[in-house]
Short mmCIF file of C-alpha atoms and ligand atoms in Angstrom, two decimals:
data_model
loop_
_atom_site.label_atom_id
_atom_site.label_comp_id
_atom_site.label_asym_id
_atom_site.label_seq_id
_atom_site.Cartn_x
_atom_site.Cartn_y
_atom_site.Cartn_z
CA MET A 285 -49.76 -5.47 -21.36
CA GLY A 286 -47.90 -4.88 -18.39
CA MET A 287 -44.18 -3.56 -18.21
CA THR A 288 -41.93 -5.78 -16.22
CA MET A 289 -39.08 -4.08 -13.99
CA ILE A 290 -35.82 -4.97 -14.92
CA LYS A 291 -32.97 -4.22 -11.89
CA ILE A 292 -29.68 -2.32 -13.10
CA PHE A 293 -27.03 -3.99 -11.54
CA ASP A 294 -24.15 -1.53 -11.94
CA THR A 295 -20.51 -3.01 -11.76
CA THR A 296 -18.46 0.34 -12.97
CA LEU A 297 -16.47 0.47 -9.30
CA ARG A 298 -15.61 -3.60 -9.53
CA ASP A 299 -15.58 -4.96 -13.46
CA GLY A 300 -14.95 -1.37 -14.80
CA GLU A 301 -12.54 -0.57 -12.14
CA GLN A 302 -10.19 -3.64 -13.84
CA SER A 303 -9.64 -1.77 -16.90
CA PRO A 304 -6.11 -1.52 -17.16
CA GLY A 305 -4.56 2.14 -15.72
CA VAL A 306 -7.71 2.70 -13.88
CA ASN A 307 -7.00 3.47 -10.17
CA LEU A 308 -9.41 5.19 -8.26
CA ASN A 309 -8.91 6.12 -5.16
CA GLN A 310 -11.21 5.88 -1.92
CA LEU A 311 -13.39 9.31 -2.56
CA GLU A 312 -12.91 9.07 -6.18
CA LYS A 313 -14.72 5.61 -5.59
CA LEU A 314 -17.37 7.63 -3.39
CA GLU A 315 -18.02 10.21 -5.59
CA ILE A 316 -19.08 7.68 -8.13
CA ALA A 317 -20.95 5.43 -5.92
CA ARG A 318 -23.10 8.58 -5.17
CA GLN A 319 -24.03 9.59 -8.50
CA LEU A 320 -24.88 5.94 -9.42
CA GLU A 321 -27.20 6.36 -6.20
CA ARG A 322 -28.66 9.89 -7.98
CA LEU A 323 -29.38 7.66 -11.30
CA ARG A 324 -30.80 5.20 -9.15
CA VAL A 325 -29.44 2.14 -9.89
CA ASP A 326 -30.51 -0.60 -8.25
CA ARG A 327 -27.41 -2.21 -7.33
CA ILE A 328 -24.07 -1.03 -6.98
CA GLU A 329 -21.14 -3.56 -6.83
CA ALA A 330 -18.57 -1.32 -4.89
CA GLY A 331 -15.70 -3.98 -4.97
CA PHE A 332 -14.07 -7.29 -4.26
CA PRO A 333 -13.28 -6.50 -0.22
CA ALA A 334 -10.61 -9.47 -0.10
CA SER A 335 -8.19 -8.37 -2.80
CA SER A 336 -6.59 -5.43 -0.85
CA LYS A 337 -6.98 -2.91 1.93
CA GLY A 338 -7.58 -0.21 -0.49
CA ASP A 339 -11.01 -2.04 -2.06
CA PHE A 340 -12.04 -3.12 1.34
CA GLU A 341 -12.21 0.32 2.82
CA ALA A 342 -13.79 1.86 -0.22
CA VAL A 343 -16.73 -1.12 0.02
CA LYS A 344 -16.65 0.04 3.62
CA ALA A 345 -17.04 3.52 3.14
CA ILE A 346 -19.78 3.07 -0.03
CA ALA A 347 -21.72 0.27 2.07
CA GLN A 348 -22.02 3.32 4.94
CA THR A 349 -22.95 6.07 2.79
CA ILE A 350 -25.26 4.62 -0.19
CA LYS A 351 -28.47 4.41 1.31
CA ASN A 352 -31.16 4.50 -2.07
CA SER A 353 -29.11 1.50 -3.76
CA SER A 354 -28.28 -1.86 -2.53
CA VAL A 355 -24.49 -2.42 -2.18
CA ILE A 356 -22.91 -5.50 -2.94
CA GLY A 357 -19.31 -6.68 -2.69
CA LEU A 358 -17.54 -9.78 -4.67
CA SER A 359 -16.30 -12.68 -3.36
CA ARG A 360 -14.61 -15.86 -4.37
CA ALA A 361 -15.95 -18.96 -3.30
CA VAL A 362 -13.54 -19.47 0.00
CA GLN A 363 -14.54 -18.40 3.64
CA SER A 364 -11.74 -15.89 3.97
CA ASP A 365 -13.30 -13.74 1.15
CA ILE A 366 -16.98 -14.18 2.55
CA GLU A 367 -15.55 -13.04 6.36
CA ALA A 368 -13.68 -10.09 4.59
CA ALA A 369 -16.66 -8.95 2.55
CA TRP A 370 -18.85 -9.01 5.47
CA GLU A 371 -16.93 -6.92 7.28
CA ALA A 372 -16.93 -4.29 4.91
CA LEU A 373 -20.84 -4.78 4.23
CA ARG A 374 -22.50 -5.48 7.88
CA VAL A 375 -23.07 -1.31 8.04
CA ALA A 376 -24.81 -1.66 5.17
CA GLU A 377 -28.86 -1.00 5.04
CA GLU A 378 -28.94 -4.58 3.35
CA PRO A 379 -25.51 -6.68 3.04
CA CYS A 380 -25.32 -8.20 -0.26
CA LEU A 381 -22.88 -10.77 -1.35
CA HIS A 382 -21.51 -11.54 -5.06
CA LEU A 383 -20.30 -15.05 -4.70
CA PHE A 384 -18.99 -16.81 -8.01
CA LEU A 385 -17.56 -20.00 -9.08
CA ALA A 386 -16.45 -21.46 -12.56
CA THR A 387 -18.83 -23.81 -13.96
CA SER A 388 -17.18 -24.13 -17.58
CA PRO A 389 -15.14 -27.44 -18.27
CA ILE A 390 -12.01 -25.06 -19.60
CA HIS A 391 -11.72 -23.04 -16.10
CA MET A 392 -12.82 -26.22 -14.14
CA LYS A 393 -9.84 -28.41 -15.16
CA TYR A 394 -7.31 -26.13 -15.72
CA LYS A 395 -7.87 -22.91 -13.46
CA LEU A 396 -9.57 -24.37 -10.83
CA LYS A 397 -8.40 -27.95 -11.18
CA MET A 398 -11.90 -29.11 -9.32
CA THR A 399 -14.03 -31.87 -10.87
CA PRO A 400 -17.63 -31.25 -11.43
CA GLU A 401 -18.70 -32.35 -8.39
CA GLN A 402 -16.39 -30.63 -6.28
CA VAL A 403 -17.58 -27.04 -7.55
CA ILE A 404 -21.31 -28.34 -6.75
CA GLU A 405 -19.88 -29.22 -3.45
CA THR A 406 -18.10 -25.84 -3.16
CA SER A 407 -20.68 -23.80 -4.36
CA VAL A 408 -23.54 -25.14 -1.97
CA ASN A 409 -21.16 -25.01 1.22
CA MET A 410 -20.30 -21.37 0.56
CA VAL A 411 -23.72 -20.12 -0.12
CA LYS A 412 -24.86 -21.86 3.03
CA TYR A 413 -21.96 -20.81 4.73
CA ALA A 414 -22.41 -17.02 3.49
CA LYS A 415 -26.16 -17.09 4.11
CA LYS A 416 -25.57 -17.33 8.01
CA LYS A 417 -24.48 -13.91 7.87
CA PHE A 418 -25.78 -11.95 4.79
CA PRO A 419 -29.64 -11.76 4.04
CA PHE A 420 -28.96 -11.22 0.22
CA ILE A 421 -26.74 -13.51 -2.19
CA GLU A 422 -26.10 -13.38 -5.85
CA TRP A 423 -24.24 -16.75 -6.92
CA SER A 424 -22.54 -16.46 -10.21
CA ALA A 425 -21.46 -19.26 -12.61
CA GLU A 426 -18.39 -18.15 -14.07
CA ASP A 427 -18.01 -18.27 -17.84
CA ALA A 428 -21.53 -19.66 -18.39
CA SER A 429 -22.00 -19.69 -21.65
CA ARG A 430 -19.40 -22.09 -22.30
CA SER A 431 -20.44 -24.14 -19.69
CA ASP A 432 -22.66 -27.61 -20.44
CA LEU A 433 -26.14 -26.70 -19.62
CA ASP A 434 -27.04 -30.31 -18.14
CA PHE A 435 -24.24 -29.45 -15.76
CA LEU A 436 -25.51 -25.76 -15.10
CA ALA A 437 -29.00 -27.10 -14.56
CA ARG A 438 -28.15 -29.34 -11.85
CA ILE A 439 -25.94 -26.91 -10.16
CA ILE A 440 -28.58 -24.10 -9.82
CA GLU A 441 -31.11 -26.36 -8.34
CA LYS A 442 -28.54 -26.86 -5.51
CA VAL A 443 -27.52 -23.71 -5.32
CA ILE A 444 -30.66 -22.06 -5.08
CA GLU A 445 -31.83 -24.80 -2.53
CA ALA A 446 -28.99 -23.31 -0.14
CA GLY A 447 -30.21 -19.91 -0.20
CA ALA A 448 -29.38 -17.88 -3.19
CA ASN A 449 -31.65 -14.97 -3.93
CA VAL A 450 -30.01 -14.54 -7.91
CA ILE A 451 -28.42 -16.57 -10.07
CA ASN A 452 -26.21 -14.86 -12.54
CA LEU A 453 -25.13 -16.46 -15.85
CA PRO A 454 -22.07 -14.12 -17.08
CA ASP A 455 -20.79 -14.45 -20.60
CA THR A 456 -17.27 -13.84 -19.04
CA VAL A 457 -15.22 -13.65 -22.15
CA GLY A 458 -17.60 -12.23 -24.35
CA TYR A 459 -17.84 -14.99 -26.64
CA THR A 460 -21.49 -15.66 -26.84
CA THR A 461 -24.39 -14.35 -29.47
CA PRO A 462 -27.63 -13.13 -28.55
CA GLU A 463 -29.56 -16.20 -29.83
CA GLU A 464 -27.12 -18.82 -28.24
CA TYR A 465 -27.45 -16.70 -24.87
CA GLY A 466 -31.24 -16.44 -24.72
CA LYS A 467 -31.52 -19.70 -25.33
CA MET A 468 -29.34 -20.64 -22.11
CA PHE A 469 -31.56 -18.63 -19.99
CA ARG A 470 -34.56 -20.67 -21.54
CA TYR A 471 -33.25 -23.61 -21.00
CA ILE A 472 -32.49 -23.26 -17.34
CA ARG A 473 -35.89 -21.69 -16.87
CA GLU A 474 -37.04 -24.58 -18.24
CA HIS A 475 -35.11 -27.54 -16.55
CA VAL A 476 -34.41 -26.13 -12.71
CA PRO A 477 -37.51 -27.43 -10.75
CA ASN A 478 -36.96 -24.18 -8.04
CA ILE A 479 -36.01 -21.67 -10.95
CA ASP A 480 -39.12 -19.36 -9.66
CA GLN A 481 -37.59 -18.84 -6.25
CA VAL A 482 -34.92 -16.44 -7.58
CA ALA A 483 -34.28 -13.56 -9.83
CA LEU A 484 -32.50 -14.26 -13.22
CA SER A 485 -29.39 -11.88 -13.90
CA CYS A 486 -27.22 -11.80 -17.50
CA HIS A 487 -23.49 -10.12 -17.04
CA CYS A 488 -22.01 -9.49 -20.87
CA HIS A 489 -18.64 -8.43 -22.07
CA ASP A 490 -17.80 -6.74 -25.11
CA ASP A 491 -15.20 -8.69 -27.05
CA LEU A 492 -17.53 -9.38 -29.94
CA GLY A 493 -19.08 -6.27 -29.92
CA MET A 494 -22.56 -7.97 -28.91
CA ALA A 495 -22.83 -7.10 -25.13
CA VAL A 496 -25.71 -5.12 -25.01
CA ALA A 497 -27.71 -7.05 -28.21
CA ASN A 498 -26.84 -10.09 -25.89
CA SER A 499 -28.16 -8.31 -22.82
CA LEU A 500 -30.98 -7.53 -24.44
CA ALA A 501 -31.94 -11.11 -25.79
CA ALA A 502 -31.08 -12.61 -21.75
CA ILE A 503 -33.92 -10.07 -20.73
CA GLU A 504 -36.13 -11.22 -23.65
CA ASN A 505 -35.88 -14.29 -22.01
CA GLY A 506 -36.71 -13.96 -18.57
CA VAL A 507 -33.72 -12.19 -17.34
CA THR A 508 -34.63 -9.55 -14.87
CA GLN A 509 -31.35 -8.22 -13.72
CA VAL A 510 -28.87 -6.63 -16.22
CA GLU A 511 -25.35 -6.13 -15.18
CA GLY A 512 -22.89 -3.76 -16.81
CA THR A 513 -21.02 -0.39 -16.27
CA ILE A 514 -21.00 3.22 -16.84
CA ASN A 515 -19.71 3.98 -20.47
CA GLY A 516 -18.91 -0.05 -20.81
CA ILE A 517 -15.72 0.30 -19.36
CA GLY A 518 -14.22 -2.92 -18.07
CA GLU A 519 -11.35 -5.72 -18.47
CA ARG A 520 -10.31 -6.12 -22.42
CA ALA A 521 -13.00 -4.45 -24.40
CA GLY A 522 -15.15 -4.31 -21.59
CA ASN A 523 -18.94 -5.02 -19.89
CA ALA A 524 -22.30 -4.12 -21.56
CA ALA A 525 -22.83 -0.33 -21.77
CA LEU A 526 -25.90 0.20 -18.60
CA GLU A 527 -26.80 3.64 -20.54
CA GLU A 528 -27.26 1.88 -24.04
CA VAL A 529 -29.64 -1.00 -22.72
CA VAL A 530 -31.57 1.27 -20.57
CA ILE A 531 -32.03 3.74 -23.78
CA ALA A 532 -32.81 1.04 -25.86
CA LEU A 533 -35.29 -0.18 -23.37
CA LYS A 534 -36.67 3.00 -23.44
CA ILE A 535 -36.81 4.26 -27.00
CA ARG A 536 -37.98 0.96 -28.30
CA SER A 537 -40.91 0.26 -25.23
CA ASP A 538 -43.12 -0.66 -28.43
CA PHE A 539 -41.02 -3.65 -28.77
CA TYR A 540 -39.68 -4.53 -25.57
CA PRO A 541 -42.39 -4.30 -22.44
CA TYR A 542 -39.71 -3.70 -19.64
CA GLU A 543 -38.78 -0.72 -17.68
CA THR A 544 -36.14 0.37 -15.10
CA ASN A 545 -36.11 2.84 -12.06
CA LEU A 546 -33.17 4.80 -14.00
CA LYS A 547 -33.45 8.65 -13.87
CA LEU A 548 -32.49 8.65 -17.39
CA ASP A 549 -31.32 12.43 -17.31
CA GLU A 550 -28.74 11.58 -14.93
CA LEU A 551 -26.85 9.41 -17.36
CA LYS A 552 -24.71 12.15 -18.94
CA ARG A 553 -23.09 13.31 -15.81
CA THR A 554 -22.71 9.86 -14.48
CA SER A 555 -20.92 9.27 -17.65
CA ASP A 556 -18.63 12.64 -17.53
CA LEU A 557 -17.93 11.38 -14.11
CA VAL A 558 -17.00 8.29 -15.10
CA ALA A 559 -14.64 9.26 -17.88
CA LYS A 560 -12.81 11.77 -15.97
CA LEU A 561 -12.34 9.97 -13.12
CA THR A 562 -10.99 6.73 -14.92
CA GLY A 563 -9.48 8.47 -17.49
CA MET A 564 -11.32 6.42 -20.41
CA VAL A 565 -12.14 9.12 -22.59
CA VAL A 566 -15.56 8.41 -24.55
CA GLN A 567 -15.15 8.15 -28.20
CA PRO A 568 -17.09 10.68 -29.74
CA ASN A 569 -19.52 8.41 -31.83
CA LYS A 570 -20.27 6.46 -28.65
CA ALA A 571 -24.02 5.66 -28.56
CA VAL A 572 -26.18 7.26 -26.23
CA ILE A 573 -23.49 9.70 -24.65
CA GLY A 574 -20.84 10.39 -27.18
CA ARG A 575 -20.26 13.97 -28.04
CA ASN A 576 -21.42 13.39 -31.53
CA ALA A 577 -24.69 11.25 -30.75
CA TYR A 578 -26.69 14.43 -30.98
CA ALA A 579 -25.07 16.46 -33.70
CA HIS A 580 -26.69 16.64 -37.19
CA GLU A 581 -23.28 17.03 -39.72
CA SER A 582 -24.90 16.80 -43.13
CA GLY A 583 -27.07 19.27 -45.03
CA ILE A 584 -29.57 17.01 -45.94
CA HIS A 585 -29.99 15.65 -41.83
CA GLN A 586 -29.91 19.93 -40.43
CA ASP A 587 -32.88 20.63 -43.11
CA GLY A 588 -34.62 17.84 -41.44
CA VAL A 589 -34.35 18.36 -37.61
CA LEU A 590 -34.73 22.16 -38.11
CA LYS A 591 -38.25 20.95 -39.93
CA ASN A 592 -39.28 18.04 -37.22
CA ALA A 593 -36.41 16.89 -34.93
CA GLN A 594 -37.66 13.43 -35.18
CA THR A 595 -36.83 13.07 -38.89
CA TYR A 596 -33.20 11.90 -37.98
CA GLU A 597 -33.20 12.33 -33.90
CA ILE A 598 -34.41 9.06 -31.89
CA ILE A 599 -33.09 10.27 -29.28
CA THR A 600 -33.52 13.33 -27.51
CA PRO A 601 -30.51 15.11 -25.95
CA GLU A 602 -32.69 16.19 -23.08
CA LEU A 603 -33.79 12.71 -22.08
CA VAL A 604 -30.03 11.60 -21.27
CA GLY A 605 -29.36 14.88 -19.50
CA VAL A 606 -27.13 16.61 -22.44
CA HIS A 607 -28.05 20.23 -21.95
CA SER A 608 -26.57 23.00 -24.49
CA ASN A 609 -27.94 26.32 -22.62
CA ASN A 610 -25.98 26.50 -19.55
CA LEU A 611 -26.02 29.20 -17.65
CA VAL A 612 -22.24 30.89 -17.31
CA LEU A 613 -20.33 32.42 -13.96
CA GLY A 614 -18.26 35.52 -14.63
CA LYS A 615 -15.40 37.54 -12.80
CA HIS A 616 -18.39 39.37 -11.23
CA SER A 617 -20.32 36.22 -9.88
CA GLY A 618 -20.21 36.10 -6.23
CA ARG A 619 -20.46 33.62 -3.78
CA HIS A 620 -23.70 33.31 -3.36
CA ALA A 621 -24.07 32.68 -7.43
CA PHE A 622 -21.26 29.92 -7.24
CA LYS A 623 -22.66 28.04 -3.83
CA GLU A 624 -26.12 28.04 -5.97
CA LYS A 625 -24.33 26.41 -9.29
CA VAL A 626 -22.28 23.77 -6.80
CA VAL A 627 -25.69 22.57 -5.62
CA GLU A 628 -27.18 22.80 -9.16
CA LEU A 629 -24.14 20.94 -10.68
CA GLY A 630 -25.08 18.28 -7.97
CA PHE A 631 -21.96 18.54 -5.47
CA THR A 632 -22.42 18.38 -1.53
CA LEU A 633 -19.15 20.12 -0.37
CA SER A 634 -17.77 20.91 3.23
CA GLU A 635 -17.17 24.54 4.08
CA GLU A 636 -13.29 23.97 3.82
CA LYS A 637 -13.47 22.64 0.14
CA LEU A 638 -16.47 24.94 -0.96
CA ASN A 639 -13.76 27.66 0.01
CA GLN A 640 -11.22 25.94 -2.34
CA ALA A 641 -13.52 25.76 -5.06
CA PHE A 642 -14.55 29.49 -4.75
CA GLY A 643 -10.57 30.45 -5.12
CA GLN A 644 -10.22 28.14 -8.07
CA PHE A 645 -13.33 29.61 -9.71
CA LYS A 646 -11.91 33.27 -9.08
CA GLN A 647 -8.41 32.44 -10.20
CA LEU A 648 -9.77 31.03 -13.67
CA THR A 649 -12.24 33.95 -14.18
CA ASP A 650 -8.30 35.81 -14.61
CA HIS A 651 -7.89 33.96 -17.39
CA LYS A 652 -11.34 33.53 -18.80
CA LYS A 653 -14.18 35.27 -19.40
CA GLU A 654 -16.99 32.96 -18.89
CA VAL A 655 -16.72 29.65 -16.32
CA THR A 656 -19.15 27.27 -18.19
CA ASP A 657 -20.65 24.37 -16.17
CA GLU A 658 -18.33 21.97 -17.74
CA ASP A 659 -15.10 24.03 -16.47
CA LEU A 660 -16.96 24.06 -12.43
CA PHE A 661 -18.15 20.51 -13.06
CA THR A 662 -14.33 19.48 -13.50
CA ILE A 663 -12.68 21.98 -10.65
CA LEU A 664 -15.32 20.61 -8.34
CA MET A 665 -14.74 17.16 -9.03
CA GLU A 666 -11.34 17.34 -8.77
CA ILE A 667 -11.60 19.03 -5.49
CA GLN A 668 -14.08 16.69 -4.43
CA THR A 669 -11.93 13.64 -5.04
CA ASN A 670 -8.79 14.93 -3.66
CA ALA A 671 -7.13 12.26 -1.51
CA ASN A 672 -4.94 13.95 1.32
CA THR A 673 -3.97 10.65 3.20
CA VAL A 674 -1.32 10.24 1.13
CA GLN A 675 2.21 11.94 1.00
CA LYS A 676 2.40 12.93 -2.67
CA TYR A 677 4.59 14.45 -6.04
CA GLN A 678 3.18 18.50 -6.01
CA LEU A 679 3.83 20.41 -9.04
CA GLU A 680 5.48 23.66 -8.08
CA MET A 681 6.59 25.38 -11.45
CA ILE A 682 7.25 24.97 -14.81
CA GLN A 683 8.62 26.88 -17.82
CA VAL A 684 8.71 25.87 -21.37
CA GLN A 685 10.93 27.59 -24.08
CA TYR A 686 10.04 26.77 -27.37
CA GLY A 687 10.98 28.11 -30.55
CA SER A 688 10.54 26.52 -33.73
CA ALA A 689 14.62 27.03 -34.40
CA ASN A 690 15.48 26.42 -30.91
CA ILE A 691 16.09 23.44 -28.76
CA PRO A 692 13.10 22.96 -26.94
CA THR A 693 13.58 23.12 -23.15
CA ALA A 694 11.73 22.66 -19.47
CA THR A 695 12.64 23.76 -16.42
CA VAL A 696 10.19 22.12 -13.60
CA SER A 697 10.36 22.13 -10.00
CA VAL A 698 8.46 19.60 -7.63
CA LYS A 699 7.88 19.12 -3.84
CA THR A 700 8.51 15.61 -3.12
CA PRO A 701 6.36 13.02 -0.91
CA GLU A 702 8.98 13.87 1.31
CA ASP A 703 8.27 17.87 1.55
CA LYS A 704 11.66 18.68 -0.39
CA ILE A 705 11.55 21.09 -3.38
CA VAL A 706 13.74 19.69 -6.40
CA GLN A 707 14.53 21.39 -9.58
CA THR A 708 15.72 20.80 -12.64
CA ALA A 709 15.82 21.58 -16.42
CA CYS A 710 16.08 19.29 -19.68
CA THR A 711 15.68 19.27 -23.32
CA GLY A 712 13.77 17.29 -25.86
CA ASN A 713 12.16 16.97 -29.28
CA GLY A 714 9.56 18.56 -28.56
CA SER A 715 8.08 20.37 -25.55
CA VAL A 716 5.76 18.09 -23.89
CA GLU A 717 8.74 15.42 -24.43
CA ALA A 718 10.97 17.79 -22.87
CA LEU A 719 8.60 18.65 -19.79
CA TYR A 720 8.26 15.22 -19.35
CA LYS A 721 11.54 14.35 -19.25
CA THR A 722 12.40 16.98 -16.78
CA ILE A 723 9.54 15.58 -14.50
CA ALA A 724 10.65 12.06 -15.03
CA ALA A 725 13.95 12.88 -14.00
CA LEU A 726 12.62 14.86 -10.46
CA ILE A 727 11.04 11.70 -9.42
CA THR A 728 11.89 8.54 -7.69
CA GLU A 729 9.90 6.42 -9.40
CA GLU A 730 10.82 4.42 -12.65
CA THR A 731 8.12 6.05 -15.23
CA ASN A 732 7.43 5.57 -19.19
CA LEU A 733 4.90 7.42 -20.97
CA LEU A 734 2.24 4.91 -22.93
CA ASP A 735 -0.51 7.50 -24.14
CA TYR A 736 -0.64 11.26 -24.25
CA GLN A 737 -4.19 12.94 -25.02
CA ILE A 738 -4.98 16.38 -24.80
CA SER A 739 -8.44 17.78 -25.09
CA SER A 740 -10.31 21.06 -25.14
CA ILE A 741 -13.31 21.41 -21.89
CA GLY A 742 -16.20 22.94 -24.23
CA GLY A 743 -15.05 25.39 -26.89
CA GLY A 744 -14.04 28.95 -27.57
CA LYS A 745 -10.12 29.75 -27.37
CA ASP A 746 -10.08 30.82 -23.65
CA ALA A 747 -11.31 26.97 -23.72
CA LEU A 748 -9.71 24.76 -20.07
CA ALA A 749 -6.81 22.20 -21.26
CA GLU A 750 -7.60 18.83 -20.07
CA ALA A 751 -4.59 16.42 -20.50
CA TYR A 752 -4.64 12.45 -19.85
CA VAL A 753 -1.84 10.01 -19.81
CA GLN A 754 -1.31 6.75 -19.45
CA VAL A 755 2.36 6.22 -17.70
CA LYS A 756 4.30 3.01 -16.54
CA VAL A 757 4.97 3.53 -13.07
CA ASN A 758 7.40 1.17 -11.43
CA GLY A 759 6.12 -1.05 -14.15
CA GLU A 760 2.50 -0.88 -13.42
CA ILE A 761 0.08 0.99 -15.70
CA MET A 762 -1.89 4.24 -14.41
CA ASN A 763 -3.91 6.53 -16.22
CA GLY A 764 -3.56 10.41 -15.08
CA ARG A 765 -5.38 13.31 -15.46
CA GLY A 766 -4.46 17.04 -15.18
CA THR A 767 -6.71 20.29 -16.06
CA ALA A 768 -5.54 23.96 -16.53
CA SER A 769 -5.82 27.62 -18.25
CA ASP A 770 -2.41 25.98 -20.22
CA VAL A 771 -1.95 23.08 -22.19
CA LEU A 772 1.54 22.46 -20.74
CA GLU A 773 0.44 22.68 -17.42
CA ALA A 774 -2.63 20.41 -17.23
CA SER A 775 0.02 17.64 -19.21
CA ALA A 776 2.20 18.27 -16.64
CA HIS A 777 -0.06 17.80 -13.58
CA ALA A 778 -1.78 14.81 -15.52
CA TYR A 779 2.12 12.89 -15.57
CA ILE A 780 2.29 13.96 -11.58
CA ASN A 781 -1.38 12.56 -11.32
CA ALA A 782 -0.81 9.20 -12.49
CA VAL A 783 2.29 8.93 -10.16
CA ASN A 784 0.39 9.99 -7.29
CA LYS A 785 -2.48 7.68 -8.27
CA TYR A 786 0.31 4.95 -8.27
CA LEU A 787 1.65 6.00 -4.58
CA ILE A 788 -1.78 5.66 -3.23
CA LYS A 789 -2.19 2.30 -4.27
CA GLN A 790 0.69 1.60 -3.30
CA SER A 791 -0.10 2.61 0.24
CA SER A 792 -3.14 0.20 -0.02
CA VAL A 793 -2.13 -2.77 -1.14
CA VAL A 794 -2.13 -5.94 1.07
CA LYS A 795 -1.88 -8.87 -1.91
CA GLU A 796 -2.42 -8.39 -5.69
CA PRO A 797 -6.40 -10.04 -6.44
CA THR A 798 -6.07 -12.98 -8.30
CA ALA A 799 -7.51 -12.82 -11.85
CA ILE A 800 -11.26 -12.95 -11.58
CA LYS A 801 -14.33 -12.68 -14.38
ZN1 ZN B 1287 -17.01 -9.19 -15.97
#
């Protein structure tokens, strides 16, 4: 039996970016888009151009850069959104538009305040309007899984007539079950006469923990495009985790006669990049790419795996790009070896950024005998995505005094966005509290720490420290990250990074996006 090709539609940069606290700058979005292209996803949903100036510019930059995956932008069913999307996407190889309008009784009545007939009319008119510009249109029935099936069939037929190329039926609120979701697609295929002219797409949320199972059920019922995000990030409980969907299809190809275009050994790098840049840390027991997914702890399991890996290992780490033996660089590694490593790790740096990276690498070798791939990955990623377009805060110096019998005291000096050096000292119940109180006293924005996590990159006592924080900045939740040889310095960087992300966001906001699926 032949294998059916399933297209992968990644919405990490749109639906994933709607996770609380996640605010990616343009360079960060570009870096993720480049990685998604390396992973060979079929479509990249780059953002919602009408929502803000920042989103518009990011979608445009991605549309200009990415050539091997098609780039798609989200739009409400209104002319001004379609216009904005066109301005951002017209430079793309194949400009693609993702139009949506809700079809469930509850959304039509309370959110849209439209009758079902008005929803049909608007959808048809907007698809026709968009089709004058865009060669490719995906139309989504928001909250499809809670919509009336007869009504869905009726509106889909009309939207196809108007020119849509893909019909997406999302489970917007994560409410459906695999059997029910599969049935919906079966019904639509049986009751929409022109359904063969389009591809069907699924889009699942994980509120009941069934997003991946629901996506697989959709595939079994004729869907040929799956939407989701890397690491399953997204609004509320998140979206279907794409790495789980594609690995399930691969490992159980005996059961699922489907294939994808994905380069599976790029999954780990993609996951790492998304986790670090969004600050949404992956749980250790996460399927497919969690830190523990390939660790065998119990004696009986270890013994079995040593005798034959397949006894307890259904996925090999190599399949998803997890490598344990990475060649390390050290104090005596030269520029040439460093440059080769940069390429091997998948980065394309300008000469200026390469020099900067080499400098940081040399500095690091003063503290650390062996610099691992993971260390370098973090350094390179930070240099690559550092936005210099906005005046930001810069950490100049920290000094923390701690003793179990003393009151912890921190002294910090910071360069402000106005280029002034300010310094102060505060005490706290612990070193981190003292440090954060001091930083908060130096910056003008109102800040409030919500979450704080510290971990090490790789192992060993000289490992780099990586800090993640969630800070409320002037009422907005922002994630920040920081890396340094020292835990406190990494913590200080993370806090300032969250505030800087707020400044970057402020500089690009035109209007707040309305709530979308
Ligand atoms: Zn969604």
